[in-house]
């Protein structure tokens, strides 16, 4: 939702003269999850946040999601997302912010709408193909022996979590000085953009 609201804000006529470069940084809510299919998503959410809170949260999330074109679905599994972050990192190297954004969009659709686990290599390959990442680069990156991007995403996770006291997502940092936590309304982004334009 936060991504959609940021995109709408960036297309606002008030931002027509503003240059933007959205860069995605890694963050894992639970880096202890296993790779592969992982664990049942709803059971995991229940153990993390409490079953009652999850039951209350889902109808609201679905309603708000629909308002920005996201059809949230809460079935399926959740696995370790390290390799998905490596794909996002590599997409930036290969195709800049445009390919990185397409990769994020593809991964979000798989997880939030299609009930797929981002810990599964077949899912990651499908997401990369849908985003337009060259197949040979994806295949090489997802080999067991490949360490490309591992050190870099670990470093980014530590650096940005420490610098911005990041404990959850989404966290937006605008112009490297204005942090916004949570799926903020579009107006909140516009207020900061206007401040930057002064």
N, CA, C and O of each residue as an XYZ file, in Angstrom:
792
protein
N       0.822     -1.196      0.000
C       0.000      0.000      0.000
C       0.861      1.253      0.000
O       0.585      2.218     -0.712
N       1.916      1.217      0.819
C       2.803      2.371      0.880
C       3.433      2.673     -0.460
O       3.570      3.835     -0.841
N       3.820      1.623     -1.184
C       4.417      1.791     -2.515
C       3.435      2.477     -3.452
O       3.805      3.408     -4.168
N       2.182      2.023     -3.454
C       1.167      2.619     -4.328
C       0.937      4.099     -3.990
O       0.823      4.938     -4.883
N       0.874      4.399     -2.712
C       0.621      5.785     -2.321
C       1.798      6.689     -2.681
O       1.602      7.839     -3.075
N       2.995      6.184     -2.548
C       4.171      6.951     -2.969
C       4.124      7.201     -4.474
O       4.408      8.310     -4.928
N       3.770      6.187     -5.239
C       3.706      6.329     -6.697
C       2.681      7.384     -7.105
O       2.932      8.183     -8.008
N       1.526      7.386     -6.439
C       0.493      8.384     -6.747
C       1.011      9.781     -6.411
O       0.804     10.724     -7.175
N       1.679      9.910     -5.273
C       2.219     11.212     -4.866
C       3.253     11.710     -5.873
O       3.278     12.896     -6.202
N       4.098     10.819     -6.360
C       5.140     11.221     -7.313
C       4.556     11.654     -8.656
O       5.195     12.402     -9.397
N       3.338     11.186     -8.976
C       2.683     11.574    -10.234
C       1.834     12.826    -10.079
O       1.300     13.335    -11.064
N       1.702     13.326     -8.861
C       0.901     14.527     -8.620
C       1.505     15.718     -9.370
O       2.723     15.830     -9.506
N       0.634     16.596     -9.848
C       1.114     17.749    -10.627
C       2.059     18.641     -9.819
O       2.894     19.343    -10.388
N       1.926     18.611     -8.500
C       2.816     19.406     -7.652
C       4.261     18.916     -7.722
O       5.188     19.635     -7.350
N       4.440     17.685     -8.202
C       5.788     17.095     -8.264
C       6.325     17.058     -9.686
O       7.327     16.392     -9.949
N       5.676     17.763    -10.611
C       6.041     17.648    -12.023
C       7.474     18.080    -12.313
O       8.076     17.582    -13.264
N       8.033     18.981    -11.529
C       9.416     19.432    -11.757
C      10.431     18.707    -10.879
O      11.626     19.001    -10.929
N       9.958     17.774    -10.087
C      10.837     17.093     -9.142
C      11.416     15.826     -9.762
O      10.697     15.051    -10.391
N      12.699     15.622     -9.583
C      13.343     14.383    -10.038
C      13.333     13.402     -8.874
O      13.584     13.776     -7.728
N      13.041     12.143     -9.182
C      13.013     11.145     -8.110
C      13.750      9.877     -8.541
O      13.795      9.536     -9.723
N      14.310      9.207     -7.580
C      14.963      7.920     -7.794
C      14.635      7.065     -6.577
O      15.254      7.212     -5.524
N      13.656      6.167     -6.725
C      13.241      5.316     -5.614
C      14.192      4.128     -5.548
O      14.366      3.394     -6.521
N      14.794      3.959     -4.399
C      15.753      2.866     -4.201
C      15.259      1.972     -3.068
O      14.941      2.447     -1.978
N      15.200      0.679     -3.340
C      14.708     -0.296     -2.366
C      15.867     -0.873     -1.570
O      16.875     -1.300     -2.132
N      15.708     -0.877     -0.258
C      16.722     -1.422      0.654
C      16.179     -2.683      1.333
O      14.969     -2.798      1.529
N      17.044     -3.623      1.693
C      16.577     -4.871      2.305
C      16.185     -4.716      3.773
O      16.792     -3.948      4.520
N      15.172     -5.453      4.156
C      14.764     -5.570      5.558
C      14.020     -6.884      5.705
O      13.128     -7.180      4.910
N      14.367     -7.671      6.700
C      13.678     -8.926      6.955
C      12.983     -8.860      8.310
O      13.613     -8.601      9.335
N      11.682     -9.097      8.295
C      10.930     -9.123      9.543
C      11.318    -10.337     10.376
O      11.277    -10.292     11.606
N      11.697    -11.428      9.698
C      12.079    -12.657     10.401
C      13.116    -13.402      9.577
O      12.769    -14.213      8.719
N      14.398    -13.126      9.838
C      15.449    -13.780      9.053
C      15.714    -15.214      9.507
O      16.579    -15.889      8.949
N      14.973    -15.686     10.519
C      15.111    -17.061     10.982
C      14.208    -18.046     10.261
O      14.269    -19.248     10.518
N      13.367    -17.545      9.359
C      12.490    -18.444      8.607
C      13.313    -19.339      7.678
O      14.358    -18.922      7.180
N      12.842    -20.565      7.445
C      13.584    -21.461      6.552
C      13.411    -21.064      5.095
O      12.423    -20.433      4.718
N      14.395    -21.447      4.283
C      14.260    -21.249      2.837
C      13.278    -22.276      2.304
O      12.874    -23.201      3.008
N      12.906    -22.096      1.054
C      11.928    -23.005      0.467
C      10.524    -22.527      0.761
O      10.290    -21.327      0.909
N       9.591    -23.455      0.846
C       8.189    -23.101      1.070
C       8.010    -22.382      2.400
O       7.177    -21.483      2.514
N       8.787    -22.773      3.406
C       8.711    -22.086      4.694
C       7.604    -22.640      5.582
O       7.431    -23.854      5.692
N       6.860    -21.739      6.211
C       5.830    -22.126      7.178
C       4.498    -21.499      6.784
O       4.456    -20.559      5.990
N       3.422    -22.019      7.337
C       2.091    -21.490      7.065
C       2.021    -20.007      7.447
O       2.364    -19.624      8.565
N       1.575    -19.193      6.506
C       1.574    -17.734      6.697
C       0.702    -17.295      7.871
O       1.139    -16.507      8.711
N      -0.522    -17.801      7.930
C      -1.435    -17.368      8.987
C      -0.985    -17.850     10.371
O      -1.122    -17.128     11.359
N      -0.456    -19.052     10.435
C       0.058    -19.541     11.716
C       1.240    -18.689     12.172
O       1.372    -18.368     13.353
N       2.088    -18.333     11.227
C       3.245    -17.501     11.559
C       2.811    -16.120     12.036
O       3.324    -15.612     13.033
N       1.864    -15.514     11.320
C       1.354    -14.206     11.731
C       0.733    -14.291     13.124
O       0.925    -13.409     13.961
N      -0.017    -15.375     13.355
C      -0.662    -15.550     14.651
C       0.329    -15.660     15.787
O       0.120    -15.081     16.853
N       1.417    -16.403     15.570
C       2.424    -16.554     16.626
C       3.215    -15.261     16.831
O       3.722    -15.006     17.924
N       3.316    -14.460     15.795
C       4.098    -13.218     15.885
C       3.293    -12.059     16.469
O       3.796    -11.300     17.297
N       2.030    -11.926     16.028
C       1.225    -10.765     16.413
C       0.042    -11.106     17.320
O      -0.564    -10.216     17.917
N      -0.283    -12.391     17.421
C      -1.469    -12.808     18.170
C      -2.632    -13.037     17.221
O      -2.903    -12.216     16.346
N      -3.318    -14.163     17.402
C      -4.396    -14.551     16.487
C      -5.507    -13.507     16.419
O      -6.023    -13.225     15.338
N      -5.879    -12.933     17.561
C      -6.960    -11.943     17.594
C      -6.597    -10.696     16.793
O      -7.420    -10.181     16.036
N      -5.383    -10.217     16.955
C      -4.945     -9.019     16.237
C      -4.937     -9.273     14.731
O      -5.324     -8.405     13.949
N      -4.497    -10.461     14.330
C      -4.468    -10.805     12.907
C      -5.884    -10.839     12.340
O      -6.130    -10.324     11.249
N      -6.822    -11.447     13.082
C      -8.226    -11.498     12.622
C      -8.811    -10.092     12.452
O      -9.588     -9.848     11.529
N      -8.442     -9.187     13.330
C      -8.938     -7.807     13.245
C      -8.275     -7.033     12.110
O      -8.895     -6.175     11.481
N      -7.009     -7.350     11.859
C      -6.217     -6.602     10.891
C      -6.597     -6.917      9.444
O      -6.623     -6.018      8.604
N      -6.890     -8.179      9.146
C      -7.052     -8.619      7.759
C      -8.187     -7.911      7.010
O      -7.949     -7.455      5.892
N      -9.415     -7.789      7.560
C     -10.466     -7.096      6.796
C     -10.084     -5.658      6.442
O     -10.360     -5.195      5.335
N      -9.459     -4.962      7.369
C      -9.033     -3.586      7.108
C      -7.965     -3.535      6.026
O      -8.016     -2.689      5.134
N      -6.988     -4.451      6.107
C      -5.924     -4.496      5.103
C      -6.507     -4.773      3.716
O      -6.091     -4.157      2.735
N      -7.450     -5.680      3.634
C      -8.063     -6.003      2.342
C      -8.806     -4.797      1.772
O      -8.718     -4.505      0.579
N      -9.533     -4.108      2.635
C     -10.308     -2.949      2.184
C      -9.390     -1.831      1.696
O      -9.606     -1.265      0.625
N      -8.377     -1.521      2.479
C      -7.448     -0.459      2.087
C      -6.666     -0.881      0.850
O      -6.413     -0.066     -0.037
N      -6.282     -2.158      0.791
C      -5.562     -2.659     -0.374
C      -6.363     -2.485     -1.656
O      -5.828     -2.053     -2.676
N      -7.639     -2.821     -1.602
C      -8.494     -2.682     -2.779
C      -8.557     -1.239     -3.260
O      -8.665     -0.984     -4.459
N      -8.491     -0.299     -2.328
C      -8.575      1.117     -2.706
C      -7.360      1.571     -3.524
O      -7.419      2.592     -4.209
N      -6.261      0.814     -3.451
C      -5.064      1.173     -4.229
C      -4.707      0.086     -5.241
O      -3.595      0.056     -5.766
N      -5.674     -0.813     -5.510
C      -5.471     -1.809     -6.558
C      -4.720     -3.057     -6.146
O      -4.156     -3.741     -7.000
N      -4.697     -3.376     -4.849
C      -4.032     -4.591     -4.374
C      -5.087     -5.527     -3.809
O      -5.891     -5.126     -2.969
N      -5.086     -6.773     -4.267
C      -6.029     -7.780     -3.773
C      -5.314     -8.690     -2.782
O      -4.905     -9.800     -3.124
N      -5.168     -8.211     -1.557
C      -4.465     -8.985     -0.536
C      -5.127    -10.340     -0.323
O      -6.352    -10.443     -0.255
N      -4.297    -11.379     -0.218
C      -4.774    -12.724      0.071
C      -3.823    -13.336      1.093
O      -2.604    -13.227      0.959
N      -4.373    -13.966      2.095
C      -3.554    -14.358      3.245
C      -3.331    -15.857      3.391
O      -2.949    -16.313      4.469
N      -3.557    -16.631      2.344
C      -3.243    -18.048      2.393
C      -1.781    -18.280      2.035
O      -1.011    -17.333      1.873
N      -1.415    -19.534      1.916
C      -0.072    -19.873      1.485
C       0.949    -19.879      2.607
O       0.613    -19.942      3.790
N       2.199    -19.813      2.201
C       3.318    -19.942      3.133
C       4.230    -18.734      3.075
O       4.161    -17.910      2.163
N       5.085    -18.660      4.081
C       6.079    -17.591      4.154
C       7.439    -18.231      4.432
O       7.586    -19.021      5.365
N       8.422    -17.883      3.615
C       9.768    -18.433      3.767
C      10.799    -17.334      3.886
O      10.468    -16.148      3.871
N      12.041    -17.733      4.004
C      13.141    -16.775      4.131
C      13.254    -15.930      2.856
O      13.259    -16.471      1.750
N      13.344    -14.625      3.010
C      13.308    -13.711      1.859
C      14.679    -13.212      1.412
O      14.763    -12.301      0.588
N      15.749    -13.792      1.940
C      17.088    -13.289      1.592
C      17.319    -13.262      0.081
O      17.807    -12.266     -0.453
N      16.971    -14.347     -0.609
C      17.225    -14.397     -2.051
C      16.375    -13.395     -2.823
O      16.799    -12.908     -3.871
N      15.183    -13.079     -2.321
C      14.376    -12.062     -3.003
C      15.048    -10.692     -2.882
O      14.985     -9.887     -3.812
N      15.685    -10.427     -1.749
C      16.412     -9.163     -1.593
C      17.632     -9.107     -2.508
O      17.988     -8.049     -3.028
N      18.263    -10.258     -2.692
C      19.398    -10.305     -3.620
C      18.934    -10.031     -5.050
O      19.637     -9.370     -5.815
N      17.757    -10.534     -5.413
C      17.212    -10.252     -6.748
C      16.921     -8.758     -6.916
O      17.211     -8.180     -7.964
N      16.357     -8.146     -5.895
C      16.069     -6.707     -5.949
C      17.375     -5.920     -6.095
O      17.455     -4.978     -6.884
N      18.388     -6.312     -5.331
C      19.708     -5.664     -5.397
C      20.302     -5.820     -6.791
O      20.815     -4.858     -7.362
N      20.233     -7.034     -7.338
C      20.814     -7.306     -8.661
C      20.048     -6.574     -9.754
O      20.651     -6.093    -10.713
N      18.740     -6.483     -9.625
C      17.935     -5.767    -10.618
C      18.382     -4.317    -10.735
O      18.406     -3.756    -11.830
N      18.735     -3.714     -9.613
C      19.222     -2.330     -9.630
C      20.530     -2.248    -10.419
O      20.728     -1.319    -11.201
N      21.410     -3.211    -10.214
C      22.682     -3.229    -10.937
C      22.476     -3.403    -12.437
O      23.142     -2.759    -13.248
N      21.547     -4.282    -12.793
C      21.341     -4.639    -14.197
C      20.544     -3.577    -14.948
O      20.900     -3.212    -16.069
N      19.466     -3.078    -14.337
C      18.568     -2.188    -15.064
C      18.159     -0.937    -14.336
O      17.149     -0.321    -14.676
N      18.935     -0.547    -13.327
C      18.646      0.688    -12.612
C      17.337      0.644    -11.834
O      16.805     -0.427    -11.542
N      16.830      1.828    -11.505
C      15.630      1.913    -10.656
C      14.389      1.346    -11.345
O      13.479      0.856    -10.676
N      14.347      1.410    -12.687
C      13.167      0.909    -13.404
C      13.028     -0.605    -13.252
O      11.946     -1.099    -12.936
N      14.125     -1.346    -13.477
C      14.059     -2.799    -13.338
C      13.897     -3.184    -11.868
O      13.204     -4.151    -11.551
N      14.528     -2.439    -10.983
C      14.385     -2.745     -9.561
C      12.917     -2.602     -9.136
O      12.406     -3.436     -8.389
N      12.254     -1.568     -9.601
C      10.852     -1.366     -9.259
C       9.970     -2.488     -9.822
O       9.055     -2.959     -9.147
N      10.248     -2.909    -11.052
C       9.487     -4.009    -11.649
C       9.693     -5.300    -10.861
O       8.766     -6.095    -10.700
N      10.916     -5.501    -10.373
C      11.199     -6.693     -9.576
C      10.411     -6.658     -8.270
O       9.804     -7.656     -7.881
N      10.422     -5.517     -7.597
C       9.677     -5.376     -6.346
C       8.192     -5.607     -6.593
O       7.536     -6.314     -5.828
N       7.669     -5.020     -7.642
C       6.250     -5.177     -7.976
C       5.908     -6.653     -8.208
O       4.873     -7.133     -7.746
N       6.771     -7.361     -8.916
C       6.550     -8.766     -9.215
C       6.594     -9.621     -7.946
O       5.766    -10.514     -7.767
N       7.548     -9.350     -7.079
C       7.661    -10.078     -5.812
C       6.468     -9.792     -4.901
O       5.928    -10.706     -4.278
N       6.060     -8.535     -4.822
C       4.904     -8.171     -3.998
C       3.646     -8.893     -4.481
O       2.863     -9.398     -3.675
N       3.458     -8.938     -5.805
C       2.276     -9.615     -6.349
C       2.297    -11.095     -5.969
O       1.277    -11.648     -5.558
N       3.444    -11.726     -6.106
C       3.555    -13.155     -5.781
C       3.195    -13.406     -4.323
O       2.444    -14.331     -4.013
N       3.725    -12.590     -3.440
C       3.522    -12.835     -2.009
C       2.159    -12.354     -1.513
O       1.422    -13.110     -0.879
N       1.834    -11.118     -1.800
C       0.628    -10.514     -1.216
C      -0.677    -10.922     -1.915
O      -1.736    -10.945     -1.288
N      -0.600    -11.244     -3.213
C      -1.827    -11.553     -3.942
C      -1.929    -13.016     -4.376
O      -3.018    -13.591     -4.365
N      -0.806    -13.619     -4.755
C      -0.842    -14.969     -5.315
C      -0.518    -16.067     -4.297
O      -0.466    -17.245     -4.650
N      -0.302    -15.681     -3.033
C      -0.067    -16.635     -1.943
C       1.148    -17.528     -2.187
O       1.128    -18.714     -1.858
N       2.201    -16.955     -2.763
C       3.418    -17.712     -3.031
C       4.501    -17.344     -2.024
O       4.559    -16.215     -1.539
N       5.349    -18.309     -1.722
C       6.438    -18.073     -0.780
C       7.672    -17.548     -1.509
O       8.117    -18.138     -2.493
N       8.214    -16.446     -1.026
C       9.416    -15.871     -1.634
C      10.678    -16.609     -1.199
O      11.789    -16.182     -1.512
N      10.510    -17.705     -0.484
C      11.636    -18.567     -0.149
C      11.860    -19.655     -1.191
O      12.864    -20.365     -1.144
N      10.925    -19.788     -2.133
C      11.021    -20.846     -3.150
C      11.692    -20.324     -4.420
O      11.303    -19.290     -4.962
N      12.700    -21.054     -4.880
C      13.467    -20.624     -6.051
C      12.611    -20.560     -7.308
O      12.799    -19.668     -8.136
N      11.668    -21.499     -7.465
C      10.824    -21.462     -8.664
C       9.970    -20.197     -8.694
O       9.755    -19.614     -9.757
N       9.488    -19.778     -7.538
C       8.701    -18.547     -7.441
C       9.576    -17.338     -7.777
O       9.155    -16.447     -8.516
N      10.787    -17.311     -7.235
C      11.694    -16.189     -7.488
C      12.048    -16.094     -8.970
O      12.130    -14.999     -9.526
N      12.256    -17.243     -9.602
C      12.572    -17.233    -11.038
C      11.392    -16.715    -11.852
O      11.581    -15.964    -12.809
N      10.185    -17.108    -11.482
C       8.988    -16.607    -12.169
C       8.856    -15.093    -12.004
O       8.529    -14.375    -12.949
N       9.115    -14.632    -10.792
C       9.029    -13.189    -10.520
C      10.064    -12.419    -11.342
O       9.759    -11.368    -11.907
N      11.273    -12.941    -11.404
C      12.345    -12.282    -12.155
C      12.013    -12.238    -13.647
O      12.241    -11.230    -14.316
N      11.480    -13.331    -14.151
C      11.105    -13.371    -15.571
C      10.001    -12.359    -15.858
O      10.061    -11.642    -16.856
N       8.998    -12.298    -14.989
C       7.887    -11.354    -15.163
C       8.389     -9.908    -15.121
O       7.862     -9.042    -15.820
N       9.404     -9.654    -14.299
C       9.952     -8.298    -14.176
C      10.829     -7.911    -15.359
O      11.047     -6.726    -15.613
N      11.340     -8.924    -16.094
C      12.201     -8.632    -17.241
C      13.683     -8.806    -16.963
O      14.513     -8.320    -17.733
N      14.031     -9.482    -15.891
C      15.435     -9.763    -15.591
C      15.936    -10.840    -16.559
O      15.240    -11.832    -16.774
N      17.123    -10.669    -17.145
C      17.668    -11.706    -18.024
C      17.782    -13.046    -17.287
O      18.277    -13.105    -16.161
N      17.325    -14.104    -17.927
C      17.264    -15.431    -17.302
C      18.628    -15.926    -16.851
O      18.749    -16.515    -15.777
N      19.662    -15.693    -17.666
C      20.992    -16.189    -17.293
C      21.500    -15.532    -16.013
O      22.179    -16.176    -15.214
N      21.177    -14.266    -15.814
C      21.597    -13.556    -14.596
C      20.840    -14.094    -13.385
O      21.426    -14.310    -12.325
N      19.539    -14.307    -13.547
C      18.730    -14.862    -12.455
C      19.221    -16.247    -12.068
O      19.417    -16.534    -10.887
N      19.421    -17.113    -13.071
C      19.865    -18.484    -12.801
C      21.202    -18.504    -12.076
O      21.395    -19.283    -11.143
N      22.126    -17.645    -12.505
C      23.447    -17.598    -11.867
C      23.342    -17.107    -10.422
O      23.999    -17.639     -9.528
N      22.521    -16.099    -10.208
C      22.383    -15.517     -8.864
C      21.773    -16.513     -7.882
O      22.133    -16.523     -6.704
N      20.863    -17.340     -8.355
C      20.137    -18.244     -7.466
C      20.785    -19.628     -7.321
O      20.201    -20.532     -6.723
N      21.981    -19.783     -7.865
C      22.737    -21.022     -7.638
C      23.169    -21.085     -6.170
O      23.499    -20.062     -5.571
N      23.163    -22.280     -5.602
C      23.571    -22.459     -4.196
C      24.957    -21.894     -3.921
O      25.224    -21.356     -2.846
N      25.835    -22.025     -4.914
C      27.232    -21.609     -4.719
C      27.443    -20.100     -4.871
O      28.508    -19.588     -4.527
N      26.442    -19.392     -5.382
C      26.600    -17.955     -5.644
C      26.420    -17.143     -4.363
O      25.438    -17.305     -3.639
N      27.373    -16.282     -4.107
C      27.285    -15.402     -2.934
C      27.069    -13.942     -3.340
O      27.060    -13.050     -2.491
N      26.896    -13.707     -4.631
C      26.717    -12.350     -5.152
C      25.556    -11.656     -4.438
O      24.430    -12.155     -4.445
N      25.828    -10.528     -3.835
C      24.799     -9.725     -3.181
C      24.579    -10.051     -1.718
O      23.964     -9.256     -1.006
N      25.059    -11.194     -1.242
C      24.802    -11.569      0.161
C      25.442    -10.584      1.126
O      24.792    -10.095      2.049
N      26.706    -10.299      0.909
C      27.406     -9.370      1.796
C      26.791     -7.977      1.709
O      26.633     -7.289      2.717
N      26.450     -7.579      0.496
C      25.915     -6.241      0.287
C      24.564     -6.045      0.985
O      24.337     -5.014      1.617
N      23.668     -7.035      0.871
C      22.367     -6.823      1.514
C      22.476     -6.911      3.035
O      21.738     -6.230      3.746
N      23.386     -7.739      3.537
C      23.590     -7.779      4.991
C      24.097     -6.434      5.496
O      23.660     -5.942      6.537
N      25.027     -5.844      4.741
C      25.566     -4.541      5.123
C      24.487     -3.458      5.089
O      24.400     -2.630      5.995
N      23.669     -3.473      4.040
C      22.592     -2.482      3.932
C      21.571     -2.655      5.052
O      21.109     -1.670      5.628
N      21.218     -3.897      5.362
C      20.265     -4.147      6.447
C      20.758     -3.535      7.750
O      20.007     -2.853      8.447
N      22.012     -3.778      8.073
C      22.572     -3.253      9.320
C      22.657     -1.728      9.288
O      22.258     -1.049     10.233
N      23.177     -1.216      8.199
C      23.393      0.233      8.086
C      22.095      1.023      8.201
O      22.021      1.986      8.963
N      21.082      0.625      7.455
C      19.848      1.412      7.428
C      18.973      1.163      8.648
O      18.269      2.063      9.105
N      19.017     -0.058      9.176
C      18.266     -0.322     10.406
C      18.833      0.515     11.549
O      18.086      1.049     12.369
N      20.151      0.622     11.594
C      20.798      1.394     12.657
C      20.592      2.895     12.464
O      20.236      3.610     13.400
N      20.820      3.356     11.247
C      20.745      4.793     10.973
C      19.348      5.357     11.193
O      19.197      6.473     11.691
N      18.317      4.582     10.820
C      16.949      5.087     10.882
C      16.109      4.393     11.939
O      14.891      4.567     11.978
N      16.748      3.606     12.795
C      16.045      2.883     13.860
C      14.861      2.094     13.295
O      13.762      2.096     13.849
N      15.127      1.426     12.180
C      14.074      0.699     11.464
C      13.751     -0.611     12.169
O      14.622     -1.457     12.372
N      12.472     -0.764     12.542
C      12.008     -1.973     13.217
C      10.897     -2.677     12.429
O      10.465     -3.774     12.785
N      10.452     -2.036     11.371
C       9.384     -2.612     10.564
C       9.317     -1.940      9.205
O      10.040     -0.982      8.930
N       8.443     -2.453      8.367
C       8.292     -1.901      7.026
C       6.809     -1.611      6.758
O       5.932     -2.248      7.342
N       6.542     -0.654      5.881
C       7.502      0.127      5.119
C       8.087      1.288      5.930
O       7.455      1.830      6.836
N       9.301      1.636      5.568
C       9.935      2.841      6.087
C      10.476      3.591      4.876
O      11.317      3.073      4.141
N       9.999      4.788      4.677
C      10.443      5.624      3.566
C      11.410      6.672      4.106
O      11.138      7.307      5.125
N      12.531      6.850      3.429
C      13.461      7.912      3.791
C      13.582      8.817      2.577
O      14.100      8.412      1.536
N      13.103     10.036      2.717
C      13.052     10.963      1.591
C      14.201     11.958      1.682
O      14.399     12.623      2.699
N      14.953     12.039      0.584
C      16.095     12.958      0.471
C      17.133     12.704      1.572
O      17.855     13.611      1.986
N      17.190     11.470      2.027
C      18.155     11.052      3.057
C      18.039     11.856      4.355
O      19.005     11.975      5.108
N      16.837     12.409      4.610
C      16.681     13.167      5.860
C      15.300     13.096      6.493
O      15.153     13.405      7.675
N      14.281     12.696      5.732
C      12.921     12.657      6.272
C      12.398     11.218      6.311
O      12.001     10.688      5.273
N      12.388     10.582      7.473
C      11.833      9.228      7.553
C      10.313      9.248      7.774
O       9.793     10.037      8.563
N       9.629      8.368      7.061
C       8.189      8.181      7.238
C       7.948      6.696      7.448
O       8.285      5.881      6.589
N       7.373      6.345      8.577
C       7.141      4.941      8.892
C       5.689      4.568      8.637
O       4.776      5.313      8.993
N       5.482      3.411      8.018
C       4.139      2.917      7.768
C       3.615      3.331      6.403
O       4.249      4.114      5.695
N       2.447      2.798      6.037
C       1.820      3.100      4.746
C       1.138      4.461      4.841
O      -0.075      4.555      5.032
N       1.933      5.499      4.706
C       1.445      6.864      4.887
C       0.468      7.271      3.783
O       0.563      6.783      2.657
N      -0.468      8.164      4.107
C      -1.343      8.688      3.049
C      -0.535      9.545      2.074
O       0.513     10.090      2.420
N      -1.041      9.647      0.868
C      -0.345     10.401     -0.181
C      -0.023     11.825      0.273
O       1.035     12.360     -0.058
N      -0.932     12.437      1.028
C      -0.748     13.832      1.448
C       0.515     14.023      2.288
O       1.143     15.082      2.255
N       0.876     12.982      3.038
C       2.074     13.081      3.869
C       3.327     13.176      2.997
O       4.247     13.937      3.298
N       3.352     12.397      1.919
C       4.468     12.478      0.982
C       4.510     13.860      0.330
O       5.573     14.469      0.206
N       3.343     14.341     -0.080
C       3.293     15.632     -0.767
C       3.778     16.776      0.122
O       4.430     17.706     -0.353
N       3.459     16.703      1.405
C       3.938     17.741      2.336
C       5.457     17.812      2.337
O       6.037     18.896      2.298
N       6.097     16.644      2.381
C       7.562     16.614      2.374
C       8.107     17.057      1.028
O       9.090     17.796      0.975
N       7.487     16.619     -0.059
C       7.950     17.027     -1.389
C       7.881     18.545     -1.547
O       8.777     19.160     -2.125
N       6.813     19.136     -1.028
C       6.674     20.595     -1.117
C       7.743     21.298     -0.314
O       8.271     22.329     -0.729
N       8.062     20.731      0.849
C       9.105     21.290      1.680
C      10.452     21.249      0.973
O      11.240     22.189      1.071
N      10.712     20.160      0.261
C      11.963     20.023     -0.471
C      12.045     20.993     -1.631
O      13.130     21.418     -2.026
N      10.889     21.339     -2.172
C      10.828     22.209     -3.368
C      10.999     23.681     -3.019
O      11.211     24.506     -3.908
N      10.910     24.020     -1.733
C      10.987     25.438     -1.330
C      12.416     25.955     -1.388
O      12.664     27.122     -1.084
